[in-house]
Amino acid sequence: MVTSLNKVLVVSDYDRTLAHEKDGFFLDDRVKERVENFAKNNFFAVVSGREKRLIDVFARGFTPTAWVLENGALIFVKGEEKVNAPECWFHEREKISSTLKEMNIPYSLGKVIIYINNRKLSHEEISSLNELCDVEYNRGDAMLLPKGVNKASGILKLKEILKFGGLTVGVGDGENDLKMMEVVDVKVAVKNAVPCIKEIADVVLTHEDGEGIMELLDMIEKGELKSSEA
Ligand SMILES: O=C(O)COP(=O)(O)O
């Protein structure tokens, strides 16, 4: 049982978890306020595949404890940015970009990540890319990152930065949240999560997206969140 005496770190996915597709992924003001209120006594980090420049538009003025963006590759705490990738990656990324051009695969670059949106990769394409980097899926999109860099490594790095050793609750909806679930104590799925997340979840929320997040924060504050680890 999580009691109100213990500080909790909630690590939450963004798209289809905090923010709803029907709102064009703009963060609802009620969800924003609820999370900021929770983060006064606990910790709340948004862990997303998205780039900071887009988050700054969709979640304007939102101030959770921290951001783990580009699927674990970039961490922001109190306005300070930390890159969670080896220096050699940036040289390797140039080689991968040339390979993608040769393969006629359209891509875009974040600060660290490579995105391939709305294009299904063939087995052959995935295996040649897998020799160079990790390929991770989120619904129809692929993200290319240095080997071992994902939401899990981003969360572990964040915990180091925050010096946080307490209970970590992970909440998400998509395939790229599976890694995140490997490093949290309590796994939570929003109602609209894909089956592979619901199957491993300790708790499946009765609400979708931001409504689900508000339901989860109420459960934590009321001491109602239970799991084998909690
Ligand atoms: O990369 C995206 O578009 C969405 O990322 P998220 O689901 O991890 O928030």
PDB file of C-alpha atoms and ligand atoms in Angstrom:
ATOM      1  CA  MET A   1       0.000   0.000   0.000  1.00  0.00           C
ATOM      2  CA  VAL A   2       1.271   3.486  -0.865  1.00  0.00           C
ATOM      3  CA  THR A   3       0.751   5.795   2.102  1.00  0.00           C
ATOM      4  CA  SER A   4       0.663   9.564   1.938  1.00  0.00           C
ATOM      5  CA  LEU A   5       3.881   9.638   3.998  1.00  0.00           C
ATOM      6  CA  ASN A   6       5.926   8.117   1.161  1.00  0.00           C
ATOM      7  CA  LYS A   7       6.912  10.303  -1.745  1.00  0.00           C
ATOM      8  CA  VAL A   8       6.095   8.703  -5.070  1.00  0.00           C
ATOM      9  CA  LEU A   9       7.625   9.265  -8.498  1.00  0.00           C
ATOM     10  CA  VAL A  10       5.059   8.925 -11.291  1.00  0.00           C
ATOM     11  CA  VAL A  11       6.576   8.491 -14.746  1.00  0.00           C
ATOM     12  CA  SER A  12       3.941   9.082 -17.405  1.00  0.00           C
ATOM     13  CA  ASP A  13       3.825   8.743 -21.158  1.00  0.00           C
ATOM     14  CA  TYR A  14       2.431  11.785 -23.029  1.00  0.00           C
ATOM     15  CA  ASP A  15       0.476  10.905 -26.213  1.00  0.00           C
ATOM     16  CA  ARG A  16      -2.733   8.978 -25.444  1.00  0.00           C
ATOM     17  CA  THR A  17      -1.816   8.894 -21.744  1.00  0.00           C
ATOM     18  CA  LEU A  18      -1.601  12.479 -20.448  1.00  0.00           C
ATOM     19  CA  ALA A  19      -2.950  14.019 -23.645  1.00  0.00           C
ATOM     20  CA  HIS A  20      -5.890  12.915 -25.742  1.00  0.00           C
ATOM     21  CA  GLU A  21      -5.780  12.468 -29.528  1.00  0.00           C
ATOM     22  CA  LYS A  22      -9.220  14.139 -29.818  1.00  0.00           C
ATOM     23  CA  ASP A  23      -7.667  17.341 -28.356  1.00  0.00           C
ATOM     24  CA  GLY A  24      -4.956  17.227 -31.028  1.00  0.00           C
ATOM     25  CA  PHE A  25      -2.570  16.223 -28.177  1.00  0.00           C
ATOM     26  CA  PHE A  26      -2.883  19.647 -26.543  1.00  0.00           C
ATOM     27  CA  LEU A  27      -2.791  19.138 -22.774  1.00  0.00           C
ATOM     28  CA  ASP A  28      -6.083  19.798 -20.995  1.00  0.00           C
ATOM     29  CA  ASP A  29      -5.865  22.586 -18.361  1.00  0.00           C
ATOM     30  CA  ARG A  30      -7.561  20.408 -15.705  1.00  0.00           C
ATOM     31  CA  VAL A  31      -4.967  17.654 -16.173  1.00  0.00           C
ATOM     32  CA  LYS A  32      -2.171  20.236 -16.116  1.00  0.00           C
ATOM     33  CA  GLU A  33      -3.385  21.702 -12.816  1.00  0.00           C
ATOM     34  CA  ARG A  34      -4.007  18.289 -11.238  1.00  0.00           C
ATOM     35  CA  VAL A  35      -0.487  17.075 -12.074  1.00  0.00           C
ATOM     36  CA  GLU A  36       1.177  20.306 -10.918  1.00  0.00           C
ATOM     37  CA  ASN A  37      -0.722  20.048  -7.657  1.00  0.00           C
ATOM     38  CA  PHE A  38       0.387  16.412  -7.199  1.00  0.00           C
ATOM     39  CA  ALA A  39       3.995  17.376  -7.987  1.00  0.00           C
ATOM     40  CA  LYS A  40       4.039  19.803  -5.040  1.00  0.00           C
ATOM     41  CA  ASN A  41       4.285  16.849  -2.638  1.00  0.00           C
ATOM     42  CA  ASN A  42       5.499  14.091  -4.960  1.00  0.00           C
ATOM     43  CA  PHE A  43       7.413  13.767  -8.218  1.00  0.00           C
ATOM     44  CA  PHE A  44       5.847  13.601 -11.682  1.00  0.00           C
ATOM     45  CA  ALA A  45       7.927  13.147 -14.831  1.00  0.00           C
ATOM     46  CA  VAL A  46       6.642  13.057 -18.403  1.00  0.00           C
ATOM     47  CA  VAL A  47       8.449  10.359 -20.399  1.00  0.00           C
ATOM     48  CA  SER A  48       7.742  10.694 -24.103  1.00  0.00           C
ATOM     49  CA  GLY A  49       8.997   9.885 -27.568  1.00  0.00           C
ATOM     50  CA  ARG A  50       8.356  13.487 -28.509  1.00  0.00           C
ATOM     51  CA  GLU A  51      10.824  16.321 -29.098  1.00  0.00           C
ATOM     52  CA  LYS A  52      10.987  19.303 -26.749  1.00  0.00           C
ATOM     53  CA  ARG A  53      10.045  21.804 -29.475  1.00  0.00           C
ATOM     54  CA  LEU A  54       6.678  20.044 -29.957  1.00  0.00           C
ATOM     55  CA  ILE A  55       6.044  19.470 -26.247  1.00  0.00           C
ATOM     56  CA  ASP A  56       6.615  23.221 -25.734  1.00  0.00           C
ATOM     57  CA  VAL A  57       3.661  23.843 -28.073  1.00  0.00           C
ATOM     58  CA  PHE A  58       1.301  21.072 -26.925  1.00  0.00           C
ATOM     59  CA  ALA A  59       1.909  21.411 -23.190  1.00  0.00           C
ATOM     60  CA  ARG A  60       2.692  25.135 -23.028  1.00  0.00           C
ATOM     61  CA  GLY A  61       3.497  26.375 -19.527  1.00  0.00           C
ATOM     62  CA  PHE A  62       3.207  22.896 -17.976  1.00  0.00           C
ATOM     63  CA  THR A  63       5.698  22.370 -15.139  1.00  0.00           C
ATOM     64  CA  PRO A  64       5.992  18.745 -14.008  1.00  0.00           C
ATOM     65  CA  THR A  65       9.067  17.773 -11.933  1.00  0.00           C
ATOM     66  CA  ALA A  66      10.968  16.631 -15.023  1.00  0.00           C
ATOM     67  CA  TRP A  67      10.789  15.693 -18.700  1.00  0.00           C
ATOM     68  CA  VAL A  68      12.384  12.622 -20.271  1.00  0.00           C
ATOM     69  CA  LEU A  69      12.012  13.238 -24.010  1.00  0.00           C
ATOM     70  CA  GLU A  70      13.079  11.722 -27.345  1.00  0.00           C
ATOM     71  CA  ASN A  71      12.210   8.308 -25.907  1.00  0.00           C
ATOM     72  CA  GLY A  72      14.751   8.515 -23.070  1.00  0.00           C
ATOM     73  CA  ALA A  73      17.566  10.354 -24.839  1.00  0.00           C
ATOM     74  CA  LEU A  74      17.054  13.829 -23.339  1.00  0.00           C
ATOM     75  CA  ILE A  75      16.309  14.721 -19.725  1.00  0.00           C
ATOM     76  CA  PHE A  76      15.195  18.121 -18.453  1.00  0.00           C
ATOM     77  CA  VAL A  77      15.122  18.940 -14.742  1.00  0.00           C
ATOM     78  CA  LYS A  78      14.629  22.547 -13.605  1.00  0.00           C
ATOM     79  CA  GLY A  79      15.396  23.801 -17.114  1.00  0.00           C
ATOM     80  CA  GLU A  80      18.704  21.940 -17.287  1.00  0.00           C
ATOM     81  CA  GLU A  81      19.195  19.535 -20.190  1.00  0.00           C
ATOM     82  CA  LYS A  82      21.124  16.230 -19.913  1.00  0.00           C
ATOM     83  CA  VAL A  83      21.895  14.100 -22.970  1.00  0.00           C
ATOM     84  CA  ASN A  84      21.454  10.378 -22.285  1.00  0.00           C
ATOM     85  CA  ALA A  85      23.513   9.112 -25.234  1.00  0.00           C
ATOM     86  CA  PRO A  86      27.215   8.422 -25.868  1.00  0.00           C
ATOM     87  CA  GLU A  87      29.224  11.083 -27.712  1.00  0.00           C
ATOM     88  CA  CYS A  88      30.019   8.608 -30.548  1.00  0.00           C
ATOM     89  CA  TRP A  89      26.292   8.383 -31.386  1.00  0.00           C
ATOM     90  CA  PHE A  90      26.319  11.705 -33.240  1.00  0.00           C
ATOM     91  CA  HIS A  91      28.944  10.392 -35.673  1.00  0.00           C
ATOM     92  CA  GLU A  92      27.021   7.091 -36.011  1.00  0.00           C
ATOM     93  CA  ARG A  93      23.812   9.034 -36.595  1.00  0.00           C
ATOM     94  CA  GLU A  94      25.314  10.605 -39.714  1.00  0.00           C
ATOM     95  CA  LYS A  95      26.093   7.135 -41.063  1.00  0.00           C
ATOM     96  CA  ILE A  96      22.545   5.960 -40.264  1.00  0.00           C
ATOM     97  CA  SER A  97      21.088   9.036 -42.005  1.00  0.00           C
ATOM     98  CA  SER A  98      23.115   8.200 -45.161  1.00  0.00           C
ATOM     99  CA  THR A  99      21.913   4.577 -44.969  1.00  0.00           C
ATOM    100  CA  LEU A 100      18.291   5.764 -44.691  1.00  0.00           C
ATOM    101  CA  LYS A 101      18.760   8.020 -47.723  1.00  0.00           C
ATOM    102  CA  GLU A 102      20.207   5.091 -49.719  1.00  0.00           C
ATOM    103  CA  MET A 103      17.237   2.958 -48.634  1.00  0.00           C
ATOM    104  CA  ASN A 104      14.814   5.724 -49.682  1.00  0.00           C
ATOM    105  CA  ILE A 105      13.320   5.882 -46.194  1.00  0.00           C
ATOM    106  CA  PRO A 106      12.097   9.377 -45.200  1.00  0.00           C
ATOM    107  CA  TYR A 107      13.188  10.417 -41.705  1.00  0.00           C
ATOM    108  CA  SER A 108      13.503  13.434 -39.452  1.00  0.00           C
ATOM    109  CA  LEU A 109      16.028  14.265 -36.754  1.00  0.00           C
ATOM    110  CA  GLY A 110      15.488  15.346 -33.168  1.00  0.00           C
ATOM    111  CA  LYS A 111      18.382  16.496 -31.027  1.00  0.00           C
ATOM    112  CA  VAL A 112      19.453  12.855 -30.510  1.00  0.00           C
ATOM    113  CA  ILE A 113      16.733  10.638 -32.006  1.00  0.00           C
ATOM    114  CA  ILE A 114      15.857   9.696 -35.611  1.00  0.00           C
ATOM    115  CA  TYR A 115      12.127   9.444 -36.422  1.00  0.00           C
ATOM    116  CA  ILE A 116      10.578   7.411 -39.235  1.00  0.00           C
ATOM    117  CA  ASN A 117       6.892   8.302 -39.225  1.00  0.00           C
ATOM    118  CA  ASN A 118       3.990   6.535 -40.909  1.00  0.00           C
ATOM    119  CA  ARG A 119       6.132   4.017 -42.765  1.00  0.00           C
ATOM    120  CA  LYS A 120       6.174   0.324 -42.012  1.00  0.00           C
ATOM    121  CA  LEU A 121       9.737  -1.018 -42.166  1.00  0.00           C
ATOM    122  CA  SER A 122      10.342  -4.416 -43.791  1.00  0.00           C
ATOM    123  CA  HIS A 123      12.180  -7.213 -41.911  1.00  0.00           C
ATOM    124  CA  GLU A 124      15.256  -6.621 -44.097  1.00  0.00           C
ATOM    125  CA  GLU A 125      15.225  -2.883 -43.361  1.00  0.00           C
ATOM    126  CA  ILE A 126      14.848  -3.506 -39.627  1.00  0.00           C
ATOM    127  CA  SER A 127      17.674  -6.020 -39.519  1.00  0.00           C
ATOM    128  CA  SER A 128      20.109  -3.738 -41.367  1.00  0.00           C
ATOM    129  CA  LEU A 129      19.177  -0.823 -39.060  1.00  0.00           C
ATOM    130  CA  ASN A 130      19.399  -3.043 -35.981  1.00  0.00           C
ATOM    131  CA  GLU A 131      23.110  -3.503 -36.642  1.00  0.00           C
ATOM    132  CA  LEU A 132      23.573   0.241 -36.179  1.00  0.00           C
ATOM    133  CA  CYS A 133      21.046   1.241 -33.518  1.00  0.00           C
ATOM    134  CA  ASP A 134      17.926   0.252 -31.567  1.00  0.00           C
ATOM    135  CA  VAL A 135      14.622   0.452 -33.464  1.00  0.00           C
ATOM    136  CA  GLU A 136      11.563   1.038 -31.302  1.00  0.00           C
ATOM    137  CA  TYR A 137       7.930   1.257 -32.366  1.00  0.00           C
ATOM    138  CA  ASN A 138       5.138   3.493 -31.114  1.00  0.00           C
ATOM    139  CA  ARG A 139       1.904   2.586 -32.893  1.00  0.00           C
ATOM    140  CA  GLY A 140       2.762   3.182 -36.623  1.00  0.00           C
ATOM    141  CA  ASP A 141       5.981   5.153 -36.102  1.00  0.00           C
ATOM    142  CA  ALA A 142       9.572   4.033 -35.557  1.00  0.00           C
ATOM    143  CA  MET A 143      12.278   5.683 -33.467  1.00  0.00           C
ATOM    144  CA  LEU A 144      15.996   5.019 -33.909  1.00  0.00           C
ATOM    145  CA  LEU A 145      18.255   5.496 -30.905  1.00  0.00           C
ATOM    146  CA  PRO A 146      21.684   4.472 -29.623  1.00  0.00           C
ATOM    147  CA  LYS A 147      21.791   0.870 -28.404  1.00  0.00           C
ATOM    148  CA  GLY A 148      20.397   0.677 -24.864  1.00  0.00           C
ATOM    149  CA  VAL A 149      18.793   4.132 -24.925  1.00  0.00           C
ATOM    150  CA  ASN A 150      15.047   3.954 -24.317  1.00  0.00           C
ATOM    151  CA  LYS A 151      12.449   5.080 -21.772  1.00  0.00           C
ATOM    152  CA  ALA A 152      13.947   2.675 -19.180  1.00  0.00           C
ATOM    153  CA  SER A 153      17.483   4.074 -19.390  1.00  0.00           C
ATOM    154  CA  GLY A 154      16.039   7.613 -19.349  1.00  0.00           C
ATOM    155  CA  ILE A 155      14.081   6.898 -16.153  1.00  0.00           C
ATOM    156  CA  LEU A 156      17.099   5.312 -14.435  1.00  0.00           C
ATOM    157  CA  LYS A 157      19.176   8.387 -15.334  1.00  0.00           C
ATOM    158  CA  LEU A 158      16.407  10.685 -14.054  1.00  0.00           C
ATOM    159  CA  LYS A 159      16.255   8.799 -10.725  1.00  0.00           C
ATOM    160  CA  GLU A 160      20.025   9.285 -10.396  1.00  0.00           C
ATOM    161  CA  ILE A 161      19.666  13.034 -11.082  1.00  0.00           C
ATOM    162  CA  LEU A 162      16.775  13.375  -8.587  1.00  0.00           C
ATOM    163  CA  LYS A 163      18.529  11.025  -6.117  1.00  0.00           C
ATOM    164  CA  PHE A 164      15.160   9.281  -5.880  1.00  0.00           C
ATOM    165  CA  GLY A 165      15.048   5.865  -4.228  1.00  0.00           C
ATOM    166  CA  GLY A 166      11.330   5.603  -3.437  1.00  0.00           C
ATOM    167  CA  LEU A 167       8.398   3.968  -5.151  1.00  0.00           C
ATOM    168  CA  THR A 168       8.125   4.551  -8.903  1.00  0.00           C
ATOM    169  CA  VAL A 169       4.786   4.231 -10.682  1.00  0.00           C
ATOM    170  CA  GLY A 170       4.800   3.993 -14.493  1.00  0.00           C
ATOM    171  CA  VAL A 171       1.740   4.782 -16.603  1.00  0.00           C
ATOM    172  CA  GLY A 172       1.392   4.421 -20.341  1.00  0.00           C
ATOM    173  CA  ASP A 173      -0.501   3.185 -23.373  1.00  0.00           C
ATOM    174  CA  GLY A 174       1.840   2.111 -26.190  1.00  0.00           C
ATOM    175  CA  GLU A 175       4.576  -0.320 -27.226  1.00  0.00           C
ATOM    176  CA  ASN A 176       7.354   2.160 -26.472  1.00  0.00           C
ATOM    177  CA  ASP A 177       6.154   2.137 -22.826  1.00  0.00           C
ATOM    178  CA  LEU A 178       7.066  -1.555 -22.397  1.00  0.00           C
ATOM    179  CA  LYS A 179      10.703  -0.714 -21.551  1.00  0.00           C
ATOM    180  CA  MET A 180       9.514   1.914 -19.055  1.00  0.00           C
ATOM    181  CA  MET A 181       7.459  -0.780 -17.306  1.00  0.00           C
ATOM    182  CA  GLU A 182      10.642  -2.863 -16.751  1.00  0.00           C
ATOM    183  CA  VAL A 183      12.089  -0.290 -14.326  1.00  0.00           C
ATOM    184  CA  VAL A 184       9.037   0.779 -12.307  1.00  0.00           C
ATOM    185  CA  ASP A 185       7.578  -0.732  -9.139  1.00  0.00           C
ATOM    186  CA  VAL A 186       3.940  -0.382 -10.155  1.00  0.00           C
ATOM    187  CA  LYS A 187       2.825  -0.714 -13.782  1.00  0.00           C
ATOM    188  CA  VAL A 188      -0.339   1.150 -14.749  1.00  0.00           C
ATOM    189  CA  ALA A 189      -2.228   1.133 -18.066  1.00  0.00           C
ATOM    190  CA  VAL A 190      -4.724   3.779 -19.128  1.00  0.00           C
ATOM    191  CA  LYS A 191      -8.057   2.340 -20.333  1.00  0.00           C
ATOM    192  CA  ASN A 192      -7.097   3.021 -23.956  1.00  0.00           C
ATOM    193  CA  ALA A 193      -3.716   1.189 -23.756  1.00  0.00           C
ATOM    194  CA  VAL A 194      -2.724  -1.419 -26.350  1.00  0.00           C
ATOM    195  CA  PRO A 195      -3.198  -5.060 -25.218  1.00  0.00           C
ATOM    196  CA  CYS A 196       0.533  -5.719 -24.540  1.00  0.00           C
ATOM    197  CA  ILE A 197       0.564  -2.936 -21.901  1.00  0.00           C
ATOM    198  CA  LYS A 198      -2.735  -4.001 -20.309  1.00  0.00           C
ATOM    199  CA  GLU A 199      -1.482  -7.601 -20.059  1.00  0.00           C
ATOM    200  CA  ILE A 200       1.535  -6.687 -17.913  1.00  0.00           C
ATOM    201  CA  ALA A 201      -0.175  -3.922 -15.880  1.00  0.00           C
ATOM    202  CA  ASP A 202      -0.735  -4.213 -12.109  1.00  0.00           C
ATOM    203  CA  VAL A 203      -3.567  -1.708 -12.508  1.00  0.00           C
ATOM    204  CA  VAL A 204      -5.740  -0.935 -15.555  1.00  0.00           C
ATOM    205  CA  LEU A 205      -7.450   2.431 -15.085  1.00  0.00           C
ATOM    206  CA  THR A 206     -11.176   2.827 -15.723  1.00  0.00           C
ATOM    207  CA  HIS A 207     -10.620   6.110 -17.596  1.00  0.00           C
ATOM    208  CA  GLU A 208      -8.757   7.044 -20.758  1.00  0.00           C
ATOM    209  CA  ASP A 209      -5.834   9.430 -21.215  1.00  0.00           C
ATOM    210  CA  GLY A 210      -5.728  12.501 -18.902  1.00  0.00           C
ATOM    211  CA  GLU A 211      -8.880  11.384 -17.065  1.00  0.00           C
ATOM    212  CA  GLY A 212      -6.998   8.164 -16.281  1.00  0.00           C
ATOM    213  CA  ILE A 213      -4.019  10.150 -14.972  1.00  0.00           C
ATOM    214  CA  MET A 214      -6.314  12.114 -12.633  1.00  0.00           C
ATOM    215  CA  GLU A 215      -7.848   8.810 -11.470  1.00  0.00           C
ATOM    216  CA  LEU A 216      -4.339   7.436 -10.781  1.00  0.00           C
ATOM    217  CA  LEU A 217      -3.187  10.509  -8.842  1.00  0.00           C
ATOM    218  CA  ASP A 218      -6.357  10.327  -6.682  1.00  0.00           C
ATOM    219  CA  MET A 219      -5.625   6.646  -5.984  1.00  0.00           C
ATOM    220  CA  ILE A 220      -2.033   7.415  -4.939  1.00  0.00           C
ATOM    221  CA  GLU A 221      -3.024  10.329  -2.695  1.00  0.00           C
ATOM    222  CA  LYS A 222      -5.806   8.314  -1.045  1.00  0.00           C
ATOM    223  CA  GLY A 223      -3.412   5.398  -0.428  1.00  0.00           C
ATOM    224  CA  GLU A 224      -5.499   3.147  -2.668  1.00  0.00           C
ATOM    225  CA  LEU A 225      -2.768   2.050  -5.076  1.00  0.00           C
ATOM    226  CA  LYS A 226      -1.894  -1.566  -4.422  1.00  0.00           C
ATOM    227  CA  SER A 227       0.520  -3.967  -6.119  1.00  0.00           C
ATOM    228  CA  SER A 228       2.740  -6.856  -5.054  1.00  0.00           C
ATOM    229  CA  GLU A 229       5.640  -4.384  -4.723  1.00  0.00           C
ATOM    230  CA  ALA A 230       3.779  -1.431  -3.195  1.00  0.00           C
TER     231      ALA A 230
HETATM  232  O1  LIG B   1       6.681  10.143 -30.270  1.00  0.00           O
HETATM  233  C1  LIG B   1       5.473  10.395 -30.216  1.00  0.00           C
HETATM  234  O2  LIG B   1       4.850  10.898 -31.163  1.00  0.00           O
HETATM  235  C2  LIG B   1       4.664  10.098 -28.977  1.00  0.00           C
HETATM  236  O3  LIG B   1       5.409   9.707 -27.909  1.00  0.00           O
HETATM  237  P1  LIG B   1       4.804   9.128 -26.525  1.00  0.00           P
HETATM  238  O4  LIG B   1       3.605   8.257 -26.841  1.00  0.00           O
HETATM  239  O5  LIG B   1       5.964   8.361 -26.014  1.00  0.00           O
HETATM  240  O6  LIG B   1       4.431  10.317 -25.695  1.00  0.00           O
END
